[in-house]
Short mmCIF file of N, CA and C in Angstrom, two decimals:
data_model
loop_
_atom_site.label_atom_id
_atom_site.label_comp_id
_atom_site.label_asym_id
_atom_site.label_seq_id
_atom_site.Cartn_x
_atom_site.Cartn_y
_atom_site.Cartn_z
N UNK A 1 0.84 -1.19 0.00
CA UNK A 1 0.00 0.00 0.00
C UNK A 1 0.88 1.24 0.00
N UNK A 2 0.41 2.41 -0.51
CA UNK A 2 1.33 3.56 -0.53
C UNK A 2 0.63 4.53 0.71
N UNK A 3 1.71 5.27 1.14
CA UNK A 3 1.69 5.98 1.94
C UNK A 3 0.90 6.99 1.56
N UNK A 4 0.28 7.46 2.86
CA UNK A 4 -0.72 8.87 2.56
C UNK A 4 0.02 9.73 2.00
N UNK A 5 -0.30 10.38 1.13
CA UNK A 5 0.14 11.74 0.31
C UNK A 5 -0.32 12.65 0.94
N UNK A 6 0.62 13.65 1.44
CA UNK A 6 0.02 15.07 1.89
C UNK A 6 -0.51 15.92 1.17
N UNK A 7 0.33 15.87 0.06
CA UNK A 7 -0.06 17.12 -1.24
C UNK A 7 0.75 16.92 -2.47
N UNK A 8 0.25 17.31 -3.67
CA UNK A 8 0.90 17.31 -4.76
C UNK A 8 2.45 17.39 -5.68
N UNK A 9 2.82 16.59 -5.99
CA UNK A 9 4.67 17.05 -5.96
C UNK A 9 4.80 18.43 -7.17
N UNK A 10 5.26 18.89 -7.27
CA UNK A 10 5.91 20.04 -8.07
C UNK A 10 5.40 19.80 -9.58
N UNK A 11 6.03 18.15 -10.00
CA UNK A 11 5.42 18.20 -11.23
C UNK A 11 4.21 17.47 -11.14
N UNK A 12 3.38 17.35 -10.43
CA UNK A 12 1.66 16.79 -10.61
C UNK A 12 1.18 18.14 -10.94
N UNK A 13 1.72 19.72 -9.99
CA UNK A 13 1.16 20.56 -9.87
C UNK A 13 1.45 21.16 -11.09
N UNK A 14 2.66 21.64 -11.55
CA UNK A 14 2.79 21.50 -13.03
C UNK A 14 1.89 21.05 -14.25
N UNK A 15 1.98 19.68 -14.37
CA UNK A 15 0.88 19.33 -15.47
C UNK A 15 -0.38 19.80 -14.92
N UNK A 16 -0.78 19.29 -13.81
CA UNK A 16 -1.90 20.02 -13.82
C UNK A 16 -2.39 21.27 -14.82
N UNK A 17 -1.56 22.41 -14.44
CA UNK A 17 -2.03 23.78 -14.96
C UNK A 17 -1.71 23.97 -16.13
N UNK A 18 -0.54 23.06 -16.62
CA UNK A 18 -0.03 23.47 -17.84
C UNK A 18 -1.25 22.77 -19.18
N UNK A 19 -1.87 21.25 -18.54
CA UNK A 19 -3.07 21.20 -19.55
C UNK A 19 -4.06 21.78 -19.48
N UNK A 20 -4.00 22.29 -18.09
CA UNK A 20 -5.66 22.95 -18.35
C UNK A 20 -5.44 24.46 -18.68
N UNK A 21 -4.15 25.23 -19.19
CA UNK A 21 -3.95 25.97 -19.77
C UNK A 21 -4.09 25.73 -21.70
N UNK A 22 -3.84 24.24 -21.90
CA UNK A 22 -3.65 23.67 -23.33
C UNK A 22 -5.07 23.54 -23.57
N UNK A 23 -6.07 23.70 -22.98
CA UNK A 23 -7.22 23.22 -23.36
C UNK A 23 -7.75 24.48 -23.98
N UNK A 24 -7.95 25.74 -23.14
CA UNK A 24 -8.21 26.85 -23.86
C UNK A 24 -7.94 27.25 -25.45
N UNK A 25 -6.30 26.70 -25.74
CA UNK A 25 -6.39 27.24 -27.20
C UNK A 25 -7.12 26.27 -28.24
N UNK A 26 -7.49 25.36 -27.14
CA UNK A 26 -7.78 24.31 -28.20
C UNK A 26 -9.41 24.54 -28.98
N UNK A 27 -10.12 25.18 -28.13
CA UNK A 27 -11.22 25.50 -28.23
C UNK A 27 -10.89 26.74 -29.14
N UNK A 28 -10.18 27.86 -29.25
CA UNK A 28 -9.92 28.95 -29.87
C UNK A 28 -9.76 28.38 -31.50
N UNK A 29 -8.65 27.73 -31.42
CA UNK A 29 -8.00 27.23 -32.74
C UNK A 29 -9.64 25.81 -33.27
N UNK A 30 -10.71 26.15 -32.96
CA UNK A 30 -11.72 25.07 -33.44
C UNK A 30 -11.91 25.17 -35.21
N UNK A 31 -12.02 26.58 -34.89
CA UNK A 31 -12.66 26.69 -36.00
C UNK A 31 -11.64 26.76 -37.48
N UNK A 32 -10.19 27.19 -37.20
CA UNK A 32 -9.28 26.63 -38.00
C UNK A 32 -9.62 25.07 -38.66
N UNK A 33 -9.53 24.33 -37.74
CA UNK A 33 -9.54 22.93 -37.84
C UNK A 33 -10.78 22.44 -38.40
N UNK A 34 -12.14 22.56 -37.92
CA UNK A 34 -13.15 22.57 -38.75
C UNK A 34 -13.17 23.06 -40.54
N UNK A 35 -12.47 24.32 -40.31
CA UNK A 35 -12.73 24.24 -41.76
C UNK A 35 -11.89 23.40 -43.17
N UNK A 36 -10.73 23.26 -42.17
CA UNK A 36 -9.23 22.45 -43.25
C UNK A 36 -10.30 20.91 -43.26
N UNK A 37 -10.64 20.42 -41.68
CA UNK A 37 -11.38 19.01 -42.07
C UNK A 37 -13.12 19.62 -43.23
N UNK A 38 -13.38 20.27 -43.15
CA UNK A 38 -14.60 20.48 -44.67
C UNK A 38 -13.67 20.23 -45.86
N UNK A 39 -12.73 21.38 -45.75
CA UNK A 39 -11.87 20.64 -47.04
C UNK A 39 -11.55 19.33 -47.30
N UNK A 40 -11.05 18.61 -46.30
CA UNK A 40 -10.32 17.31 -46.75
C UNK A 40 -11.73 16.60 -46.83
N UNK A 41 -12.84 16.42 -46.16
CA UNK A 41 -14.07 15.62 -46.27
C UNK A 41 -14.75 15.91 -47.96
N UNK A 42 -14.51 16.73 -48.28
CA UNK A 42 -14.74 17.77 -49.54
C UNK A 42 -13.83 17.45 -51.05
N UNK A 43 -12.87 16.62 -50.41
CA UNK A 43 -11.80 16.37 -51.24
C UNK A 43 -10.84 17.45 -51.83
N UNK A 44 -10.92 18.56 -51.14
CA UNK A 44 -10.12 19.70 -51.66
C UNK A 44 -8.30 19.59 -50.90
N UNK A 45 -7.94 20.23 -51.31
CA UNK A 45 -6.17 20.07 -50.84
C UNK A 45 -6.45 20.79 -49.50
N UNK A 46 -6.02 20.03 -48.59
CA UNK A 46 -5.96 21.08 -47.50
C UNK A 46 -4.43 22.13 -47.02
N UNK A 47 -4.57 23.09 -47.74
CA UNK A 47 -3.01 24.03 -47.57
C UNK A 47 -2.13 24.06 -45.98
N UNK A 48 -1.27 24.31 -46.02
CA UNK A 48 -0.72 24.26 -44.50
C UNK A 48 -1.24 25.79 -44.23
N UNK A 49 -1.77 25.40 -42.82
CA UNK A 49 -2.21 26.30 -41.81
C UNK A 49 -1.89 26.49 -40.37
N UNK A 50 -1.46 27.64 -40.13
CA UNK A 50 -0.57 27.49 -38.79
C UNK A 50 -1.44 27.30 -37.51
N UNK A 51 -2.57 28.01 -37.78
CA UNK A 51 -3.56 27.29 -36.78
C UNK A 51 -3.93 26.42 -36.88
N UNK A 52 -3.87 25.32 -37.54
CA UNK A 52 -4.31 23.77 -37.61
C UNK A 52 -3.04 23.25 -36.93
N UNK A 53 -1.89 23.84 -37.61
CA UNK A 53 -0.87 23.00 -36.79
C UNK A 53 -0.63 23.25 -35.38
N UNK A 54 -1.29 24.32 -34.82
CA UNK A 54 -1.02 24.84 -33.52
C UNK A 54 -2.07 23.86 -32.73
N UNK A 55 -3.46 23.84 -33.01
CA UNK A 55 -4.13 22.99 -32.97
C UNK A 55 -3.71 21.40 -32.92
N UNK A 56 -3.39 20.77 -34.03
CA UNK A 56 -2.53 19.62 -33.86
C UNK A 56 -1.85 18.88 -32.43
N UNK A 57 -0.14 20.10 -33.08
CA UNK A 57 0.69 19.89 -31.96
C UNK A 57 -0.04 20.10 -30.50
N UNK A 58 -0.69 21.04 -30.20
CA UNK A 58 -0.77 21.55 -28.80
C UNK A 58 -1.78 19.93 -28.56
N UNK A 59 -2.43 19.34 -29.29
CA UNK A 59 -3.42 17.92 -28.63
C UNK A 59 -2.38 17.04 -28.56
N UNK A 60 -1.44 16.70 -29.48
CA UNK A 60 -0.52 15.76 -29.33
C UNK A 60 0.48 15.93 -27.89
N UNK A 61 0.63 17.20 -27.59
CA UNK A 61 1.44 17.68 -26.23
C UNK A 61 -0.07 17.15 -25.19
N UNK A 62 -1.21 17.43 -25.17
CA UNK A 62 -2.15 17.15 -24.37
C UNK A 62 -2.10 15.77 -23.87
N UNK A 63 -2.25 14.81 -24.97
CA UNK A 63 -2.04 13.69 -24.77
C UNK A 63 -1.13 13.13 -24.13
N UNK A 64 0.13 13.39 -24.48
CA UNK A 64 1.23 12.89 -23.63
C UNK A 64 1.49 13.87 -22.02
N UNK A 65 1.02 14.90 -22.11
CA UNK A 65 0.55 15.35 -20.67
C UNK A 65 -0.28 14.92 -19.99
N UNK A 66 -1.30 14.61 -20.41
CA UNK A 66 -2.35 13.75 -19.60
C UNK A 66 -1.75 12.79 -19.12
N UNK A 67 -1.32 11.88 -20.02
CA UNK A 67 -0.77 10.40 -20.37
C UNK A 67 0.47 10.39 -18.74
N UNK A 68 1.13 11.39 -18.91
CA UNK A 68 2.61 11.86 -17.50
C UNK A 68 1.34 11.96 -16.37
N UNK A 69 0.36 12.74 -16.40
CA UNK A 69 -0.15 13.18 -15.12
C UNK A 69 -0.77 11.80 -14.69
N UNK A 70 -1.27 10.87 -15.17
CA UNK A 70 -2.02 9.50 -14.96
C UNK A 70 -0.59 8.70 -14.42
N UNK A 71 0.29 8.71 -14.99
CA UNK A 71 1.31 8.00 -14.69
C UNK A 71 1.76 8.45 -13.50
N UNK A 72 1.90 9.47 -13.24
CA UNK A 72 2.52 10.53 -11.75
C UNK A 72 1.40 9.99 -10.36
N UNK A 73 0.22 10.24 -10.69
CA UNK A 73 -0.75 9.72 -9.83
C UNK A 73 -0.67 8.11 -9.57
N UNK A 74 -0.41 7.34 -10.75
CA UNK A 74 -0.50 6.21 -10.04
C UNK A 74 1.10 5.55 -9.62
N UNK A 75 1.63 6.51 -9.81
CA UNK A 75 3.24 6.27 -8.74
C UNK A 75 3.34 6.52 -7.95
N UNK A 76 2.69 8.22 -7.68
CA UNK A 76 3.12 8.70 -6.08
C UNK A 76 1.87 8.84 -5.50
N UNK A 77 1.20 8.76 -5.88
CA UNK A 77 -0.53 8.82 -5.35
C UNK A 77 -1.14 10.32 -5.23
N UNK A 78 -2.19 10.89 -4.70
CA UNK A 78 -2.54 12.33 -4.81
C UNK A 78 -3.27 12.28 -2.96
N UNK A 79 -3.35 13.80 -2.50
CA UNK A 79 -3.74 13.48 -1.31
C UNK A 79 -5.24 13.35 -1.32
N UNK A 80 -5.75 12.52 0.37
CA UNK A 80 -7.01 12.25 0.28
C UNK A 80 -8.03 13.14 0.27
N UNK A 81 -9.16 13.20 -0.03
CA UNK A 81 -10.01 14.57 -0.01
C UNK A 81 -10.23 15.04 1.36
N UNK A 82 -10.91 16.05 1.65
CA UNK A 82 -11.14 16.61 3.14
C UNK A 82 -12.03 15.43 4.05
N UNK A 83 -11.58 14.66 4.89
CA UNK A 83 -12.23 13.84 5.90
C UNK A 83 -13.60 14.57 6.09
N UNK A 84 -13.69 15.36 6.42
CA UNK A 84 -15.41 16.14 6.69
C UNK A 84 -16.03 15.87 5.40
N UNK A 85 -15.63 16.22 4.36
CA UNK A 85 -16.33 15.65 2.77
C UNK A 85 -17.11 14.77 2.64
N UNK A 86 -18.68 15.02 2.32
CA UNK A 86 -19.78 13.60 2.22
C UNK A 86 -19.38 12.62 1.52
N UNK A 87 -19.29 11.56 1.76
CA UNK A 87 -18.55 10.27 0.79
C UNK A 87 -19.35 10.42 -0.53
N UNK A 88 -20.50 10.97 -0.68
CA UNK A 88 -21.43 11.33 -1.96
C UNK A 88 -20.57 12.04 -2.73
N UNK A 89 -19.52 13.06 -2.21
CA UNK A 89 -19.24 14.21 -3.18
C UNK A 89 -18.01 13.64 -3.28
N UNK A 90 -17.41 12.62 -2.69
CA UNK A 90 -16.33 12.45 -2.66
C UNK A 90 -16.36 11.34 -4.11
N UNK A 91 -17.09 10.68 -3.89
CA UNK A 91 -17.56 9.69 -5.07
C UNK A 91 -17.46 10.90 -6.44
N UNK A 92 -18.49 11.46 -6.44
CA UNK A 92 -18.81 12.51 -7.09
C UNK A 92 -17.18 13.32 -7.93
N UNK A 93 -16.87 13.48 -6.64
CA UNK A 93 -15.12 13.91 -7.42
C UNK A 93 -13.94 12.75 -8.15
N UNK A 94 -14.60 11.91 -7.40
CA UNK A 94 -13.39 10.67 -8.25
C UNK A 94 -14.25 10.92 -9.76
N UNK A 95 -15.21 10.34 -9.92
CA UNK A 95 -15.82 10.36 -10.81
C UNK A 95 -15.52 11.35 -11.96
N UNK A 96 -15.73 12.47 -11.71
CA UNK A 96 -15.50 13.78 -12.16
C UNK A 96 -13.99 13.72 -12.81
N UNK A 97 -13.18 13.87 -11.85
CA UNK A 97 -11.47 13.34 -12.19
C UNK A 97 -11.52 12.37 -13.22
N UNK A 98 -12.09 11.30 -13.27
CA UNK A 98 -12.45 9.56 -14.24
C UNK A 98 -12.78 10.47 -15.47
N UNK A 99 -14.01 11.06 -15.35
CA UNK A 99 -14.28 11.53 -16.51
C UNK A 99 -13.76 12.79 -17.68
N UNK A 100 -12.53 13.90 -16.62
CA UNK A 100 -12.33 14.06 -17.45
C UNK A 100 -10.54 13.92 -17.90
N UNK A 101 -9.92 12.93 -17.20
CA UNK A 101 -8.98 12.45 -18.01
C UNK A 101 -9.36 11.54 -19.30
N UNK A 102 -10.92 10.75 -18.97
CA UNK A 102 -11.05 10.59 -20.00
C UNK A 102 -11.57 10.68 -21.20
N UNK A 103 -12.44 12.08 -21.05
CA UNK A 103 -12.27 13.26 -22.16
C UNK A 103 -11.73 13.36 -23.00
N UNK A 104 -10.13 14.08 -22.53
CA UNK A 104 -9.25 14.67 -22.61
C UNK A 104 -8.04 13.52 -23.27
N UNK A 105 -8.58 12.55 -23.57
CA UNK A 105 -7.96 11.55 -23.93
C UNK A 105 -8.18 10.36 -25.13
N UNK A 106 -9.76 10.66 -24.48
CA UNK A 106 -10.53 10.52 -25.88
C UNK A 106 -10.24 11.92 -27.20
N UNK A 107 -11.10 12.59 -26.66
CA UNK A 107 -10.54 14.26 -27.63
C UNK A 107 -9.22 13.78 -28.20
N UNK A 108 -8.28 13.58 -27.66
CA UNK A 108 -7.31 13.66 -28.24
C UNK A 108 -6.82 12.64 -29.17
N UNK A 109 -7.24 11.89 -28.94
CA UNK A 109 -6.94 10.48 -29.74
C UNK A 109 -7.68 10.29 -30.69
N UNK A 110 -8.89 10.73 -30.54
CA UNK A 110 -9.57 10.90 -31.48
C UNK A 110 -9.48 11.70 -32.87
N UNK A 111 -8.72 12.77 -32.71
CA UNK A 111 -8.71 13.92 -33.16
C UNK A 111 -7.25 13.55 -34.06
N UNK A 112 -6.63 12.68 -33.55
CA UNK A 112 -5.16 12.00 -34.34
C UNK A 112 -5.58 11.38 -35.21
N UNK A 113 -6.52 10.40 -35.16
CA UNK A 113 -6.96 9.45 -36.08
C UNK A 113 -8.05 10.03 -37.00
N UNK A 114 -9.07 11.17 -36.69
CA UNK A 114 -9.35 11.82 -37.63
C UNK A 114 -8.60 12.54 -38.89
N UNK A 115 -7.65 13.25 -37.87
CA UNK A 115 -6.64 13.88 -38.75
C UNK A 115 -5.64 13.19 -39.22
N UNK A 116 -4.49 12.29 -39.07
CA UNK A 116 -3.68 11.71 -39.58
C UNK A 116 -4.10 10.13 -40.21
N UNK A 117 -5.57 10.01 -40.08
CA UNK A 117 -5.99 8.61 -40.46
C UNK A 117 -6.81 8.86 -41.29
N UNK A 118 -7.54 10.02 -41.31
CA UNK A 118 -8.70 10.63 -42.10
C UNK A 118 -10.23 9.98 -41.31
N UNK A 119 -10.36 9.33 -40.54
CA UNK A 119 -11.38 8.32 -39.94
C UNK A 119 -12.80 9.33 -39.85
N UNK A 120 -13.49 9.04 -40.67
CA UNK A 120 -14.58 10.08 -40.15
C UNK A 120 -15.71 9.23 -38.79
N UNK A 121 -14.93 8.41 -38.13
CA UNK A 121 -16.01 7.40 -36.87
C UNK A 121 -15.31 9.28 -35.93
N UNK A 122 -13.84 9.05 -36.35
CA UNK A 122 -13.39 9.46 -34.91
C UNK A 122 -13.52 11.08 -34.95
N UNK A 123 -13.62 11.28 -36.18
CA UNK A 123 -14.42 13.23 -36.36
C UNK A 123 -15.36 13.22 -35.75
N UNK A 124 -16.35 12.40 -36.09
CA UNK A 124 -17.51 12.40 -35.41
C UNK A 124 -17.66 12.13 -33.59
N UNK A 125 -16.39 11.79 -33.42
CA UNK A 125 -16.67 11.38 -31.62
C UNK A 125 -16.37 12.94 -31.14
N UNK A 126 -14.68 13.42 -32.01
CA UNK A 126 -14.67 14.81 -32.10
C UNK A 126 -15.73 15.23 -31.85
N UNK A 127 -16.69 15.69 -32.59
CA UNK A 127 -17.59 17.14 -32.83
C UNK A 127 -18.84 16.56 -31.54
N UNK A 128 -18.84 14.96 -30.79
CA UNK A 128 -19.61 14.66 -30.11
C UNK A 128 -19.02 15.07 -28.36
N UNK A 129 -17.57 15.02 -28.46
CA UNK A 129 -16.66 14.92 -27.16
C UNK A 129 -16.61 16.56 -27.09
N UNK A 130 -16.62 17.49 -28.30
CA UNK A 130 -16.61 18.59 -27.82
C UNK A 130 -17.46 19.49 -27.71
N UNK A 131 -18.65 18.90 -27.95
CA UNK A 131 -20.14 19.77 -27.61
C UNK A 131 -19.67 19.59 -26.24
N UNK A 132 -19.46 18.17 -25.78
CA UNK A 132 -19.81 18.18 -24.18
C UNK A 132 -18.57 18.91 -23.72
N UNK A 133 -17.61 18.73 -24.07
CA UNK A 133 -16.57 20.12 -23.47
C UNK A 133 -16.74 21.09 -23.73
N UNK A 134 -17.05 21.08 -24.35
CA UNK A 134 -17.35 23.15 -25.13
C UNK A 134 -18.55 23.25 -23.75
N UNK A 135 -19.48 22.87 -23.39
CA UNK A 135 -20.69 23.21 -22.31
C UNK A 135 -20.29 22.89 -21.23
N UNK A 136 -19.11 22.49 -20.97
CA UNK A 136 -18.88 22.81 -19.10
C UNK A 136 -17.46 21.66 -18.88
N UNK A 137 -16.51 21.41 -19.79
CA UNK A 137 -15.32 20.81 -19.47
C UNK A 137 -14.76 21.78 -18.41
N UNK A 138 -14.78 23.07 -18.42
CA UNK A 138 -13.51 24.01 -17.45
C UNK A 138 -14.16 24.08 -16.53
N UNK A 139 -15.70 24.63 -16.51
CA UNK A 139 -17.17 24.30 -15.54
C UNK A 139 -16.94 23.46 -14.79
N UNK A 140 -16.84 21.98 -15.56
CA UNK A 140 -17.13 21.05 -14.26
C UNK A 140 -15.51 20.67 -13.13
N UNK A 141 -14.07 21.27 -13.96
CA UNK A 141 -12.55 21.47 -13.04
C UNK A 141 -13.29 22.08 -12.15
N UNK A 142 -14.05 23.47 -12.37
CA UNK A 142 -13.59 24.76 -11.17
C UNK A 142 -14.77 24.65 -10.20
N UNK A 143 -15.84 23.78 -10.55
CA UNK A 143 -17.25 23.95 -9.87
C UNK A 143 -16.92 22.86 -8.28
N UNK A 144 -17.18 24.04 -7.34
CA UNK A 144 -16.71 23.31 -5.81
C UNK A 144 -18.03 22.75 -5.84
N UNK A 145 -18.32 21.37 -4.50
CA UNK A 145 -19.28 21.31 -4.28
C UNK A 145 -20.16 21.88 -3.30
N UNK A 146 -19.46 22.60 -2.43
CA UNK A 146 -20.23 23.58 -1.68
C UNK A 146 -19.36 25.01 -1.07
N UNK A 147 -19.47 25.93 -0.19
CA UNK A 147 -18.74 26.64 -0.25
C UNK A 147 -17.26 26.57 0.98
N UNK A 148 -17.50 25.54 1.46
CA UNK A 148 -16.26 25.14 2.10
C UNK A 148 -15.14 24.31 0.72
N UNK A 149 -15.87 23.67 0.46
CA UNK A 149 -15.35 22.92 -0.77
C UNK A 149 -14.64 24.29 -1.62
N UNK A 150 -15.29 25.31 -2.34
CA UNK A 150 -14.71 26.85 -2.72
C UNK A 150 -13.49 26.93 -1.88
N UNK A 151 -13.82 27.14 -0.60
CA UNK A 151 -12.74 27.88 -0.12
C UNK A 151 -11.53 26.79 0.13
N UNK A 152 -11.79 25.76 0.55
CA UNK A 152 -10.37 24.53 0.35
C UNK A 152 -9.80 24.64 -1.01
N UNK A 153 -10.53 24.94 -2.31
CA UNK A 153 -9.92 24.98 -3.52
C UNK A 153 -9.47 25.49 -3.93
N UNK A 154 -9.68 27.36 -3.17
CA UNK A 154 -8.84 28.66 -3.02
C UNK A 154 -7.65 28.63 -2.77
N UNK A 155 -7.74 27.65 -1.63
CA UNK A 155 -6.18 27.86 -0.67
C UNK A 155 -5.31 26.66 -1.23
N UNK A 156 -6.22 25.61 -1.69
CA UNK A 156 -5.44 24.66 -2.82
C UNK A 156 -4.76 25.22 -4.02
N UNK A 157 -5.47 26.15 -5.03
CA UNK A 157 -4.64 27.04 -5.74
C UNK A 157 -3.65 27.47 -5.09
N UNK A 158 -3.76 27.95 -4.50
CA UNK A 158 -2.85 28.91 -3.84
C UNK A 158 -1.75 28.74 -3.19
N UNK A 159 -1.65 27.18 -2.68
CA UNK A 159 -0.79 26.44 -2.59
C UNK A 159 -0.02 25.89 -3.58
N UNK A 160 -0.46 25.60 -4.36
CA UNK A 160 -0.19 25.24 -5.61
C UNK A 160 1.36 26.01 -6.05
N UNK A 161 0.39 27.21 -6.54
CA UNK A 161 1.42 28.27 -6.72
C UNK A 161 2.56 28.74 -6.00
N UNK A 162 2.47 28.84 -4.41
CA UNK A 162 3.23 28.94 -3.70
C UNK A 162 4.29 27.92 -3.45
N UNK A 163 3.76 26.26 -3.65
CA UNK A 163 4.86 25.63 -3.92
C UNK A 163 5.52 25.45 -5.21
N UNK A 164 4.73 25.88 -6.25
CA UNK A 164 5.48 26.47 -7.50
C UNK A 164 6.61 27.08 -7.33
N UNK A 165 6.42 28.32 -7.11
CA UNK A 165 7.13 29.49 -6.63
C UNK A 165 8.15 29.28 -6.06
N UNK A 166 7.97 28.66 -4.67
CA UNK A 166 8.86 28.51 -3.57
C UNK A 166 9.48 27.13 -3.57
N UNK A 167 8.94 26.33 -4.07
CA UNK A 167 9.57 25.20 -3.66
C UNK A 167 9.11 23.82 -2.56
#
């Protein structure tokens, strides 16, 4: 069995922010990518575009960031939620966590094999995986479940950063 984890190591806290910073452009750069895939579905040449490739690369970095942060967790473990926490919400947060590494993993894999395979199954999981992210993927990271839950997540940021920072 592994030892209780107090708190996050440097690089859990790291990936952490650094994908859920990668997710934003990804949503920005959509509509690049939508239109090069009309072309190629269209049979037209699709020209090089730097927002497709920004798009691209930045999912292929997602993936293998995710891919490190799953690996980091199940080496050093993550700490336990707040003991006062209803085992409902606590469920509720594993869950939440479950679902969106695997999102974020789907999206991405998907989005390889659309694009470098041409697969129109996996465009289509695309344009299905990101309705539901586009309506509350960052929503459902930042949404506490109550307002103690808020304020533990405050000082969790904030820790975060401070052991960023400091060390």
């Amino acid at each position: 069995a592994m030892a209780e984890v107090k708190g996050y190591s440097r690089a859990q806290i790291l990936l952490h922010w650094i994908v859920a910073l990668l997710i934003v452009p990804q949503f920005l750069l959509h509509d690049a990518m939508k239109e090069a895939w009309r072309a190629f579905e269209q049979g037209q040449e699709v020209a090089f575009d730097p927002l497709v490739a920004a798009h691209v690369f930045t999912g292929v970095a997602m993936l293998a960031l995710v891919m490190w942060r799953i690996s980091l967790k199940a080496t050093h473990g993550a700490p336990p939620p707040p003991e006062a926490e209803h085992p409902a919400l606590k469920a509720v947060a594993r869950a939440t966590h479950a679902g969106l590494y695997l999102l974020l993993i789907m999206l991405t894999v998907s989005g390889g094999l659309a694009w470098f395979g041409g697969q129109e199954a996996a465009a289509e999981a695309q344009r299905r995986g990101r309705g539901f992210g586009g309506r509350g993927l960052l929503a459902i990271e930042a949404a506490p479940s109550s307002s103690a839950a808020a304020a533990a997540a405050a000082a969790a940021a904030k820790r975060d950063f401070e052991r960023l920072l400091i060390g």
